GROMACS .gro file of C-alpha atoms in nm:
model
  336
    1MET     CA    1   0.000   0.000   0.000
    2PHE     CA    2   0.099   0.362  -0.028
    3VAL     CA    3   0.225   0.558   0.267
    4ARG     CA    4  -0.056   0.735   0.449
    5GLY     CA    5  -0.142   1.069   0.288
    6LYS     CA    6  -0.042   1.285   0.586
    7VAL     CA    7   0.327   1.195   0.540
    8SER     CA    8   0.504   1.445   0.312
    9GLY     CA    9   0.753   1.357   0.042
   10VAL     CA   10   1.035   1.512   0.244
   11LYS     CA   11   0.938   1.301   0.545
   12LYS     CA   12   0.935   0.986   0.332
   13ALA     CA   13   1.280   1.068   0.196
   14ALA     CA   14   1.410   1.127   0.549
   15ILE     CA   15   1.267   0.796   0.674
   16LEU     CA   16   1.414   0.606   0.380
   17LEU     CA   17   1.759   0.758   0.427
   18MET     CA   18   1.757   0.692   0.802
   19ALA     CA   19   1.662   0.331   0.741
   20LEU     CA   20   1.933   0.282   0.477
   21GLY     CA   21   2.209   0.403   0.708
   22PRO     CA   22   2.469   0.679   0.676
   23THR     CA   23   2.703   0.521   0.419
   24ILE     CA   24   2.439   0.454   0.154
   25SER     CA   25   2.238   0.765   0.243
   26ALA     CA   26   2.540   0.992   0.195
   27LYS     CA   27   2.586   0.863  -0.159
   28ILE     CA   28   2.216   0.914  -0.237
   29LEU     CA   29   2.199   1.259  -0.083
   30ARG     CA   30   2.471   1.389  -0.317
   31HIS     CA   31   2.225   1.364  -0.607
   32PHE     CA   32   1.976   1.610  -0.453
   33ASN     CA   33   1.998   1.985  -0.501
   34GLU     CA   34   2.106   2.206  -0.211
   35ALA     CA   35   1.753   2.311  -0.118
   36ASP     CA   36   1.628   1.952  -0.096
   37ILE     CA   37   1.938   1.842   0.098
   38GLU     CA   38   1.869   2.114   0.352
   39ARG     CA   39   1.500   2.021   0.386
   40ILE     CA   40   1.569   1.648   0.417
   41SER     CA   41   1.855   1.703   0.662
   42LEU     CA   42   1.632   1.921   0.877
   43GLU     CA   43   1.361   1.655   0.872
   44ILE     CA   44   1.611   1.388   0.977
   45ALA     CA   45   1.737   1.608   1.257
   46ASN     CA   46   1.383   1.663   1.384
   47THR     CA   47   1.285   1.294   1.374
   48SER     CA   48   1.352   1.098   1.690
   49LYS     CA   49   1.183   0.763   1.621
   50VAL     CA   50   0.970   0.609   1.345
   51GLU     CA   51   0.718   0.326   1.373
   52VAL     CA   52   0.829   0.003   1.209
   53SER     CA   53   0.501  -0.011   1.016
   54LEU     CA   54   0.569   0.334   0.865
   55ILE     CA   55   0.922   0.232   0.764
   56ASP     CA   56   0.777  -0.076   0.592
   57GLU     CA   57   0.525   0.140   0.405
   58VAL     CA   58   0.796   0.382   0.287
   59PHE     CA   59   1.012   0.095   0.163
   60GLU     CA   60   0.717  -0.063  -0.017
   61GLU     CA   61   0.626   0.259  -0.194
   62PHE     CA   62   0.989   0.320  -0.289
   63MET     CA   63   1.022  -0.028  -0.440
   64LEU     CA   64   0.695   0.005  -0.632
   65VAL     CA   65   0.782   0.343  -0.781
   66ASN     CA   66   1.135   0.227  -0.860
   67GLN     CA   67   0.998  -0.080  -1.040
   68ALA     CA   68   0.754   0.138  -1.233
   69GLN     CA   69   1.039   0.361  -1.352
   70LYS     CA   70   1.225   0.053  -1.476
   71TYR     CA   71   0.916  -0.059  -1.666
   72MET     CA   72   0.893   0.285  -1.827
   73LEU     CA   73   1.256   0.277  -1.939
   74ASP     CA   74   1.212  -0.074  -2.077
   75GLY     CA   75   0.897  -0.010  -2.275
   76GLY     CA   76   0.732   0.325  -2.212
   77ILE     CA   77   0.460   0.448  -1.984
   78GLU     CA   78   0.184   0.232  -2.134
   79TYR     CA   79   0.399  -0.077  -2.095
   80ALA     CA   80   0.457   0.021  -1.731
   81ARG     CA   81   0.086   0.074  -1.677
   82THR     CA   82  -0.001  -0.268  -1.823
   83LEU     CA   83   0.249  -0.454  -1.606
   84LEU     CA   84   0.151  -0.265  -1.292
   85GLU     CA   85  -0.218  -0.328  -1.348
   86LYS     CA   86  -0.156  -0.701  -1.384
   87THR     CA   87   0.056  -0.704  -1.070
   88LEU     CA   88  -0.115  -0.453  -0.841
   89GLY     CA   89  -0.454  -0.378  -0.988
   90SER     CA   90  -0.585  -0.072  -1.174
   91GLN     CA   91  -0.617   0.167  -0.879
   92LYS     CA   92  -0.265   0.124  -0.741
   93ALA     CA   93  -0.117   0.126  -1.093
   94HIS     CA   94  -0.294   0.456  -1.160
   95GLU     CA   95  -0.153   0.605  -0.838
   96ILE     CA   96   0.204   0.504  -0.923
   97ILE     CA   97   0.184   0.630  -1.282
   98LYS     CA   98   0.043   0.959  -1.157
   99LYS     CA   99   0.336   0.996  -0.917
  100LEU     CA  100   0.580   0.937  -1.198
  101ARG     CA  101   0.401   1.179  -1.430
  102ASP     CA  102   0.409   1.445  -1.162
  103ALA     CA  103   0.777   1.386  -1.092
  104GLN     CA  104   0.910   1.399  -1.446
  105GLN     CA  105   0.826   1.482  -1.804
  106ILE     CA  106   0.800   1.176  -2.023
  107LYS     CA  107   1.033   1.252  -2.311
  108PRO     CA  108   1.037   1.106  -2.662
  109PHE     CA  109   1.235   0.789  -2.733
  110MET     CA  110   1.268   0.692  -2.366
  111PHE     CA  111   1.194   0.334  -2.466
  112ILE     CA  112   1.520   0.300  -2.665
  113ARG     CA  113   1.750   0.456  -2.406
  114LYS     CA  114   1.840   0.112  -2.270
  115VAL     CA  115   1.884  -0.046  -2.612
  116ASP     CA  116   2.240  -0.160  -2.681
  117PRO     CA  117   2.411   0.103  -2.902
  118LYS     CA  118   2.517  -0.161  -3.156
  119GLN     CA  119   2.162  -0.291  -3.180
  120LEU     CA  120   2.029   0.063  -3.211
  121THR     CA  121   2.282   0.141  -3.485
  122ASN     CA  122   2.163  -0.159  -3.683
  123MET     CA  123   1.802  -0.049  -3.634
  124ILE     CA  124   1.848   0.302  -3.770
  125ALA     CA  125   2.148   0.272  -4.006
  126ASN     CA  126   1.928   0.266  -4.318
  127GLU     CA  127   1.708   0.557  -4.212
  128HIS     CA  128   1.734   0.901  -4.370
  129PRO     CA  129   2.017   1.108  -4.212
  130GLN     CA  130   1.761   1.359  -4.082
  131THR     CA  131   1.573   1.080  -3.904
  132ILE     CA  132   1.896   0.948  -3.751
  133ALA     CA  133   1.988   1.301  -3.637
  134LEU     CA  134   1.645   1.341  -3.477
  135ILE     CA  135   1.678   1.014  -3.284
  136LEU     CA  136   2.032   1.090  -3.164
  137SER     CA  137   1.923   1.435  -3.045
  138TYR     CA  138   1.687   1.279  -2.791
  139LEU     CA  139   1.929   1.018  -2.656
  140ASP     CA  140   2.174   1.086  -2.375
  141ALA     CA  141   2.511   1.207  -2.502
  142GLN     CA  142   2.704   0.887  -2.426
  143GLN     CA  143   2.460   0.657  -2.606
  144ALA     CA  144   2.431   0.898  -2.900
  145SER     CA  145   2.810   0.924  -2.931
  146GLN     CA  146   2.846   0.545  -2.947
  147VAL     CA  147   2.583   0.521  -3.221
  148LEU     CA  148   2.733   0.810  -3.419
  149SER     CA  149   3.080   0.652  -3.401
  150SER     CA  150   2.940   0.323  -3.532
  151LEU     CA  151   2.775   0.475  -3.839
  152PRO     CA  152   2.960   0.482  -4.174
  153GLU     CA  153   3.225   0.757  -4.176
  154GLU     CA  154   3.077   0.919  -4.487
  155GLN     CA  155   2.750   0.978  -4.296
  156GLN     CA  156   2.888   1.105  -3.965
  157ALA     CA  157   2.962   1.466  -4.061
  158ASP     CA  158   2.628   1.507  -4.239
  159ILE     CA  159   2.435   1.372  -3.941
  160ALA     CA  160   2.641   1.586  -3.701
  161HIS     CA  161   2.554   1.897  -3.903
  162ARG     CA  162   2.184   1.809  -3.901
  163ILE     CA  163   2.193   1.775  -3.521
  164ALA     CA  164   2.364   2.112  -3.487
  165VAL     CA  165   2.112   2.305  -3.700
  166MET     CA  166   1.803   2.119  -3.579
  167GLU     CA  167   1.552   2.333  -3.395
  168ARG     CA  168   1.196   2.218  -3.328
  169THR     CA  169   1.036   1.899  -3.449
  170SER     CA  170   0.661   1.866  -3.472
  171PRO     CA  171   0.487   1.615  -3.243
  172GLU     CA  172   0.347   1.443  -3.555
  173VAL     CA  173   0.696   1.367  -3.689
  174LEU     CA  174   0.812   1.248  -3.347
  175ARG     CA  175   0.515   1.015  -3.319
  176GLU     CA  176   0.572   0.872  -3.665
  177VAL     CA  177   0.941   0.802  -3.603
  178GLU     CA  178   0.863   0.653  -3.264
  179LYS     CA  179   0.598   0.430  -3.417
  180VAL     CA  180   0.852   0.282  -3.657
  181LEU     CA  181   1.097   0.214  -3.375
  182ARG     CA  182   0.828   0.080  -3.144
  183ASP     CA  183   0.717  -0.164  -3.411
  184ARG     CA  184   1.071  -0.287  -3.445
  185LEU     CA  185   1.105  -0.335  -3.072
  186THR     CA  186   0.748  -0.465  -3.036
  187SER     CA  187   0.677  -0.225  -2.754
  188MET     CA  188   0.469   0.083  -2.688
  189VAL     CA  189   0.557   0.430  -2.562
  190GLN     CA  190   0.379   0.756  -2.503
  191GLN     CA  191   0.558   1.091  -2.490
  192ASP     CA  192   0.518   1.463  -2.441
  193TYR     CA  193   0.649   1.731  -2.673
  194ALA     CA  194   1.007   1.839  -2.613
  195VAL     CA  195   1.282   2.032  -2.791
  196ALA     CA  196   1.616   1.877  -2.883
  197GLY     CA  197   1.907   1.942  -3.113
  198GLY     CA  198   2.117   2.251  -3.158
  199ILE     CA  199   2.490   2.313  -3.138
  200GLN     CA  200   2.513   2.227  -2.768
  201ALA     CA  201   2.353   1.887  -2.830
  202LEU     CA  202   2.624   1.814  -3.085
  203VAL     CA  203   2.899   1.944  -2.854
  204ASP     CA  204   2.776   1.712  -2.576
  205ILE     CA  205   2.790   1.418  -2.815
  206LEU     CA  206   3.134   1.508  -2.952
  207ASN     CA  207   3.269   1.535  -2.599
  208ASN     CA  208   3.183   1.166  -2.555
  209VAL     CA  209   3.304   1.017  -2.885
  210ASP     CA  210   3.659   0.896  -2.940
  211ARG     CA  211   3.911   1.153  -3.062
  212GLY     CA  212   3.934   0.996  -3.408
  213THR     CA  213   3.561   1.031  -3.469
  214GLU     CA  214   3.560   1.385  -3.329
  215LYS     CA  215   3.846   1.490  -3.557
  216LEU     CA  216   3.685   1.332  -3.865
  217ILE     CA  217   3.351   1.502  -3.807
  218LEU     CA  218   3.501   1.846  -3.745
  219GLU     CA  219   3.728   1.823  -4.048
  220GLU     CA  220   3.438   1.720  -4.271
  221LEU     CA  221   3.210   1.991  -4.136
  222GLU     CA  222   3.479   2.258  -4.171
  223VAL     CA  223   3.485   2.217  -4.549
  224ASP     CA  224   3.126   2.341  -4.593
  225TYR     CA  225   3.041   2.496  -4.256
  226PRO     CA  226   3.351   2.676  -4.121
  227LYS     CA  227   3.148   2.917  -3.904
  228LEU     CA  228   2.961   2.629  -3.744
  229VAL     CA  229   3.286   2.445  -3.666
  230ASP     CA  230   3.432   2.764  -3.519
  231GLU     CA  231   3.135   2.789  -3.283
  232ILE     CA  232   3.162   2.420  -3.193
  233ARG     CA  233   3.534   2.453  -3.114
  234LYS     CA  234   3.459   2.743  -2.880
  235ARG     CA  235   3.240   2.513  -2.674
  236LEU     CA  236   3.432   2.189  -2.719
  237PHE     CA  237   3.703   2.130  -2.461
  238ILE     CA  238   3.985   1.898  -2.567
  239PHE     CA  239   4.287   1.778  -2.368
  240GLU     CA  240   4.527   2.028  -2.528
  241ASP     CA  241   4.301   2.311  -2.407
  242ILE     CA  242   4.436   2.254  -2.057
  243ILE     CA  243   4.703   2.514  -2.137
  244SER     CA  244   4.426   2.777  -2.156
  245LEU     CA  245   4.332   2.722  -1.790
  246ASP     CA  246   4.476   2.917  -1.499
  247ASN     CA  247   4.734   2.751  -1.275
  248ALA     CA  248   4.493   2.700  -0.985
  249SER     CA  249   4.252   2.511  -1.213
  250ILE     CA  250   4.530   2.294  -1.354
  251GLN     CA  251   4.647   2.209  -1.002
  252ARG     CA  252   4.291   2.116  -0.903
  253ILE     CA  253   4.260   1.888  -1.206
  254ILE     CA  254   4.595   1.718  -1.135
  255ARG     CA  255   4.482   1.639  -0.779
  256GLU     CA  256   4.165   1.477  -0.914
  257VAL     CA  257   4.294   1.264  -1.202
  258ASP     CA  258   4.458   0.922  -1.190
  259GLN     CA  259   4.835   0.970  -1.218
  260LYS     CA  260   4.864   0.676  -1.459
  261ASP     CA  261   4.610   0.845  -1.685
  262LEU     CA  262   4.806   1.171  -1.661
  263ALA     CA  263   5.131   1.005  -1.765
  264MET     CA  264   4.960   0.821  -2.051
  265ALA     CA  265   4.785   1.139  -2.168
  266LEU     CA  266   5.110   1.338  -2.163
  267LYS     CA  267   5.284   1.061  -2.360
  268GLY     CA  268   5.096   1.178  -2.669
  269SER     CA  269   5.066   1.549  -2.594
  270SER     CA  270   5.264   1.849  -2.716
  271GLU     CA  271   5.571   1.971  -2.531
  272GLU     CA  272   5.381   2.288  -2.444
  273VAL     CA  273   5.113   2.089  -2.260
  274ARG     CA  274   5.374   1.878  -2.078
  275GLU     CA  275   5.568   2.180  -1.957
  276ARG     CA  276   5.250   2.350  -1.836
  277ILE     CA  277   5.164   2.042  -1.631
  278PHE     CA  278   5.518   2.007  -1.495
  279ARG     CA  279   5.513   2.370  -1.380
  280ASN     CA  280   5.204   2.303  -1.173
  281VAL     CA  281   5.338   2.011  -0.972
  282SER     CA  282   5.628   1.984  -0.730
  283LYS     CA  283   5.978   1.930  -0.864
  284ARG     CA  284   5.976   1.573  -0.735
  285ALA     CA  285   5.634   1.502  -0.888
  286ALA     CA  286   5.749   1.642  -1.223
  287GLU     CA  287   6.055   1.416  -1.216
  288MET     CA  288   5.838   1.114  -1.141
  289LEU     CA  289   5.601   1.203  -1.425
  290ARG     CA  290   5.891   1.235  -1.669
  291GLU     CA  291   6.025   0.897  -1.555
  292ASP     CA  292   5.682   0.735  -1.594
  293ILE     CA  293   5.651   0.872  -1.947
  294GLU     CA  294   6.005   0.768  -2.041
  295PHE     CA  295   5.978   0.415  -1.904
  296MET     CA  296   5.633   0.362  -2.051
  297GLY     CA  297   5.778   0.278  -2.391
  298PRO     CA  298   5.567   0.268  -2.709
  299VAL     CA  299   5.192   0.284  -2.649
  300ARG     CA  300   4.890   0.267  -2.875
  301LEU     CA  301   4.747   0.600  -2.986
  302ARG     CA  302   4.404   0.477  -2.880
  303GLU     CA  303   4.526   0.425  -2.522
  304VAL     CA  304   4.662   0.781  -2.514
  305GLU     CA  305   4.336   0.922  -2.649
  306GLU     CA  306   4.129   0.723  -2.399
  307ALA     CA  307   4.341   0.855  -2.109
  308GLN     CA  308   4.309   1.210  -2.242
  309GLN     CA  309   3.932   1.167  -2.271
  310ARG     CA  310   3.908   1.048  -1.910
  311ILE     CA  311   4.094   1.360  -1.798
  312VAL     CA  312   3.867   1.578  -2.012
  313SER     CA  313   3.571   1.416  -1.836
  314VAL     CA  314   3.721   1.520  -1.502
  315VAL     CA  315   3.770   1.874  -1.633
  316ARG     CA  316   3.408   1.894  -1.748
  317ARG     CA  317   3.284   1.758  -1.413
  318LEU     CA  318   3.485   2.013  -1.216
  319ASP     CA  319   3.367   2.287  -1.449
  320GLU     CA  320   3.002   2.189  -1.404
  321ALA     CA  321   3.053   2.177  -1.027
  322GLY     CA  322   3.195   2.530  -1.035
  323GLU     CA  323   3.532   2.419  -0.897
  324ILE     CA  324   3.716   2.545  -1.204
  325ILE     CA  325   3.616   2.787  -1.480
  326ILE     CA  326   3.657   2.721  -1.850
  327SER     CA  327   3.654   3.031  -2.068
  328ARG     CA  328   3.502   2.933  -2.401
  329GLY     CA  329   3.659   3.221  -2.594
  330GLY     CA  330   3.501   3.497  -2.797
  331GLU     CA  331   3.503   3.870  -2.733
  332ASP     CA  332   3.297   3.836  -2.418
  333ALA     CA  333   3.502   3.545  -2.280
  334ILE     CA  334   3.185   3.355  -2.207
  335VAL     CA  335   3.203   3.160  -1.883
  336VAL     CA  336   2.991   2.851  -1.831
   0.00000   0.00000   0.00000
C-alpha cells in the first residue's frame, strides 16, 4: 500500500535515508539539489523515532515506484501501466503512474535509451540522415556518441551537421518516427512534446566520442560549414586546451585525475602541454612524471586518447561543479 497521505515527500525521503544508514544515504543525498538536501537534513534532525510499520510502508512505496520507472525505461509508460495493473490492480497502478508523471516529463524515445548502441545502430542505419539526427538528439550524449561513431564515416559529418542546426520537431513527426521504432522493438511508448538538437547537443555528443571520430567530423564539417565548426570549437574542450586554464585550475585537475592516466595522456601530448603540467606540480612530482613517461615505452594512440578523454571528463565535471572555470573564448570570454 501507499504511505498514508499525511506523510510528506520530504518526510518519506528522510525515513528512507535513516533506514538505509549513513554510508548509503550519503551517496544518495549527493544527487539532490542544495535546497532539498537542507530540507531532508532538517527533517532527519527533527525525527527521533519512526514506527516500524511506517518504515515498511515507505520501503514498499519506494520499491513500487522504482519498479515502475524501470518498466517505463524498458517499454514506455503504457507498458509500465499494463504490467503494474496485472501485478497490483488498476487503482494502485494509476496512483504510481500519476506519481511518476508528476515527478518527471515523459520525453520522446525513452523506450530506446536502454537499447544496446550496436543494436540501435543496426536499427536506424538505413534511415534518412535527418531521421537518424532526430533520434540521436533525444538520446543521452554517451549513447548517441556510441551510435554516431558506429555509423559509416561518410555519414557522420552530415548527421552531425543536421543535429547542430536542428531546432523544433513537430509532435506528428516524433510520433511517426517513434511508431517505426516501437514496431521494431514490439513495444509501446507515449511521450510529451520536447525540444532537442542545436549546437550544444552536438557538442555534448562530440565530448563523448573517441578523438578519431571527433576529428573526422570536425574536419568534414569545416569544409562546408567553417562558421559552425568555429562555434563548436569554442564550446568543445579537448585535452590540449588545458594550457588555456589558470594555474589553480590545472592544479585542481591534477589532484583529481589518476596519475597513470596523466602520464599516458602526456605521452601523446605536445611539449607545451607537458611543460604546463610540470610547472604546476612539485619538482619531485614532475621528475616522477617524466620517468613514468620515459619508461612507458611505445603505447597505442588509442590508449593515449582514452586517457586524455578520461581527464577531459574530469575537467568537465569540475567545471560543471563550479570548482574550475573554462573560458570558451570569444570577445565576451563567455564563462559557463
